[in-house]
Short mmCIF file of the C-alpha atoms (twelve columns), coordinates in Angstrom:
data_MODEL
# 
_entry.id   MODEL 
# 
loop_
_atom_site.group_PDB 
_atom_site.id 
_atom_site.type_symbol 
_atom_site.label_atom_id 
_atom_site.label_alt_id 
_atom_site.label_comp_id 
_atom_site.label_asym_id 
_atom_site.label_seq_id 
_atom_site.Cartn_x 
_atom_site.Cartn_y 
_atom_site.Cartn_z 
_atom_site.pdbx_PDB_model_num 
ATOM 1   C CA . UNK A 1   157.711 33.867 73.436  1 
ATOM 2   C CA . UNK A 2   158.494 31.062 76.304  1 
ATOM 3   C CA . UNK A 3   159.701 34.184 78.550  1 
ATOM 4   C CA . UNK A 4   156.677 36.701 78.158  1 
ATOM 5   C CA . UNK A 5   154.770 33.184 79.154  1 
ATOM 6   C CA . UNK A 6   156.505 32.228 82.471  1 
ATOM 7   C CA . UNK A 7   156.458 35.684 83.122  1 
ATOM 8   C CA . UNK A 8   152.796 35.888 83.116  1 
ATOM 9   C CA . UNK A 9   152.230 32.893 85.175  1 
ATOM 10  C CA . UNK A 10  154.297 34.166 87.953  1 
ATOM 11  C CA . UNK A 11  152.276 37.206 87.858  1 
ATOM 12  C CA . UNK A 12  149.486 34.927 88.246  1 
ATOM 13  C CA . UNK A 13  150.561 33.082 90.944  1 
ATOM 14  C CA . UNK A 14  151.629 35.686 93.367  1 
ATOM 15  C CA . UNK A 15  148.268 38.016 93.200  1 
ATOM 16  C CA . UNK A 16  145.701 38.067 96.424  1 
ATOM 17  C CA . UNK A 17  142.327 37.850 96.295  1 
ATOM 18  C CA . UNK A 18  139.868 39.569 97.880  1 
ATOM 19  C CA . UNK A 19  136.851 38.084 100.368 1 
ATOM 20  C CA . UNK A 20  133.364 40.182 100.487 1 
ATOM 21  C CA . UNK A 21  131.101 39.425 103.193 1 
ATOM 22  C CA . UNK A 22  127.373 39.441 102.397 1 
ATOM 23  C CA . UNK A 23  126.135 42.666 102.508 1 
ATOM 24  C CA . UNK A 24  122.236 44.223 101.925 1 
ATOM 25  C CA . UNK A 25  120.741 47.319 99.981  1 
ATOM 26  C CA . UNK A 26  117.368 48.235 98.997  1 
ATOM 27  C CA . UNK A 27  114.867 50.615 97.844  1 
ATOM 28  C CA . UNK A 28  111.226 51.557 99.823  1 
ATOM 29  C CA . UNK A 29  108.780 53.926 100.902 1 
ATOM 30  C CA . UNK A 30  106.715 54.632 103.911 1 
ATOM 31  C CA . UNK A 31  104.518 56.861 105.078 1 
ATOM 32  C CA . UNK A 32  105.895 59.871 107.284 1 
ATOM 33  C CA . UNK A 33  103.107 60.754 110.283 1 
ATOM 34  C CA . UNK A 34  102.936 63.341 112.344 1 
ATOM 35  C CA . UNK A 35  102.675 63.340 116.337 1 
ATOM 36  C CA . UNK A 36  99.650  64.871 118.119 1 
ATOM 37  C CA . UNK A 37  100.675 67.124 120.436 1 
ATOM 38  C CA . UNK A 38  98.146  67.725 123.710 1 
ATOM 39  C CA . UNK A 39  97.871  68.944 127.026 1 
ATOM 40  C CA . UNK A 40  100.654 71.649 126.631 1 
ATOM 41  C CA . UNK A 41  101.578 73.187 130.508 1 
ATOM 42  C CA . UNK A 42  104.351 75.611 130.729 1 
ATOM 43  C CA . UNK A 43  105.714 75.435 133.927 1 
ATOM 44  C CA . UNK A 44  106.763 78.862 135.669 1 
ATOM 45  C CA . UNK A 45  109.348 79.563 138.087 1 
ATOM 46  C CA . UNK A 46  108.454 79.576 141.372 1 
ATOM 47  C CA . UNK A 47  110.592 82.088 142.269 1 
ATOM 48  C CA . UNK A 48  110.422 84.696 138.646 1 
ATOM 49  C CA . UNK A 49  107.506 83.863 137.358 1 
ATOM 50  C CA . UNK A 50  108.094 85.402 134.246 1 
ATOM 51  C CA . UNK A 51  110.755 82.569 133.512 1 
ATOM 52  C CA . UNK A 52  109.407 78.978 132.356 1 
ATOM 53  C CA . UNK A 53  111.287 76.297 133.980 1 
ATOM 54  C CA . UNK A 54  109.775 73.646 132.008 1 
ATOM 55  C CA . UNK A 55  107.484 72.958 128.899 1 
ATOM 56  C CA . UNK A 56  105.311 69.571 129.032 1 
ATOM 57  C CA . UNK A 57  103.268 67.855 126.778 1 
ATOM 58  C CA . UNK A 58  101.550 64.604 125.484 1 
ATOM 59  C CA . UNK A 59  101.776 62.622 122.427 1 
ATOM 60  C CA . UNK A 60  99.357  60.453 121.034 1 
ATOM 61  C CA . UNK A 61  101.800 58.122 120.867 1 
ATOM 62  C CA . UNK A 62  104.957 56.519 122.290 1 
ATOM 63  C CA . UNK A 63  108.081 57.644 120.117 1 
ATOM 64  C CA . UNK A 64  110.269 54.893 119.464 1 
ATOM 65  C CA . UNK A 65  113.629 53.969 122.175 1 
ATOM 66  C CA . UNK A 66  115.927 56.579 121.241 1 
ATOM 67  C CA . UNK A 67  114.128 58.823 119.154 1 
ATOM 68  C CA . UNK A 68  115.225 62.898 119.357 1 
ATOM 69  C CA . UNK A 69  112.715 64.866 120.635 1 
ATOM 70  C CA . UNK A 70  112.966 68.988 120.776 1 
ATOM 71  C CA . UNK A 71  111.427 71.755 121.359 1 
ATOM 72  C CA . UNK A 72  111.298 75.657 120.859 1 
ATOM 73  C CA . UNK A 73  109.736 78.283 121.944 1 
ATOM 74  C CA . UNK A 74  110.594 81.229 119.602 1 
ATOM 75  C CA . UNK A 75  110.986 81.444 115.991 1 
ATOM 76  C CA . UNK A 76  114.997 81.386 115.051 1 
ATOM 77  C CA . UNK A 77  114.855 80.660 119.085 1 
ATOM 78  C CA . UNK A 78  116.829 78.355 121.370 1 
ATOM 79  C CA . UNK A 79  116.405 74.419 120.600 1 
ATOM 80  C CA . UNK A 80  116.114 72.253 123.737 1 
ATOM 81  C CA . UNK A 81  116.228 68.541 124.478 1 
ATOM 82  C CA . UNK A 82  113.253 66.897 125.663 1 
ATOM 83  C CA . UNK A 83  112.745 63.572 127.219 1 
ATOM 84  C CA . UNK A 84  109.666 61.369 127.124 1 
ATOM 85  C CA . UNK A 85  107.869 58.601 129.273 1 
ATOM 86  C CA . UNK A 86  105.972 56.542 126.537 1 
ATOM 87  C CA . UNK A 87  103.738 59.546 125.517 1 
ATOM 88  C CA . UNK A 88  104.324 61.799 128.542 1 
ATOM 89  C CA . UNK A 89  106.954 64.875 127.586 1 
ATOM 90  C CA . UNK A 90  109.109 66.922 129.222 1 
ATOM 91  C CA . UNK A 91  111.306 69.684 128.136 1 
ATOM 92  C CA . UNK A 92  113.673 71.580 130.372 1 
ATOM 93  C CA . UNK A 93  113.757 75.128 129.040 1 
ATOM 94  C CA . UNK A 94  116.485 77.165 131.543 1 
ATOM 95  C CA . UNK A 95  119.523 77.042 129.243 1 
ATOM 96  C CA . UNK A 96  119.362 79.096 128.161 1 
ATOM 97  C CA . UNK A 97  116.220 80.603 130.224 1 
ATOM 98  C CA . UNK A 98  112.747 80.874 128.796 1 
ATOM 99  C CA . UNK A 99  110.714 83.134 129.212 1 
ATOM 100 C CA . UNK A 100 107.103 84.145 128.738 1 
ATOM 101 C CA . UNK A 101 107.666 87.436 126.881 1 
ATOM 102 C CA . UNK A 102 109.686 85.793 124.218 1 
ATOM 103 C CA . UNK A 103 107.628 82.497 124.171 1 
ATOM 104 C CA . UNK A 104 105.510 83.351 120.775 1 
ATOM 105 C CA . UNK A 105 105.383 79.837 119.078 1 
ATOM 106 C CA . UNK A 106 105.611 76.300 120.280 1 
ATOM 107 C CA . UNK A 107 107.401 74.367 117.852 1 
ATOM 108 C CA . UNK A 108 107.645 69.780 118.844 1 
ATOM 109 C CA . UNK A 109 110.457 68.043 116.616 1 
ATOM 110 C CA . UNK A 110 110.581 64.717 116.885 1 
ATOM 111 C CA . UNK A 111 112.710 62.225 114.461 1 
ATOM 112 C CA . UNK A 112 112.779 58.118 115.242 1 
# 
């Protein structure tokens, strides 16, 4: 009985412990909004103007600092990156190349 004892106390002393930093979780809801979308202009080529170069637009307001902002220009089409200055868009739309036959629907993505 003295043996199963001291056995158990060296077990004890010899284990590590562990350290958890503080940490946070939690549980809330918020409203998803839309953007406005205005002032659509796409931009020919000077060159073929049956190409768009470039499809701009305005928001009705500023997405936030690296927010993801796309656009497309046919269903099941191309997706392409757009860039913004505060509520000012722009989206370069040659690669792969636009154009005006296939542009059917504008479609604006944009996720903060």
């Amino acid at each position: 009985m003295t043996l199963v004892v001291a056995l158990a106390a060296g077990a004890y002393a010899y284990t590590n412990s562990n350290t958890v930093g503080a940490s946070q979780a939690g549980d809330g809801t918020g409203a998803i909004t839309g953007f406005v979308v205005s002032s659509v202009k796409y931009n020919l080529n000077a060159t073929t103007p049956s190409n768009i170069d470039s499809v701009t637009y305005t928001l009705d307001a500023t997405p936030a600092v690296g927010s993801t902002l796309k656009t497309q220009l046919a269903p099941a089409g191309s997706w392409y990156t757009c860039t913004n200055v505060a509520t000012a868009v722009t989206c370069n739309v040659t690669s792969p190349q636009a154009t005006v036959v296939a542009a059917t629907n504008l479609r604006v993505v944009i996720a903060q």
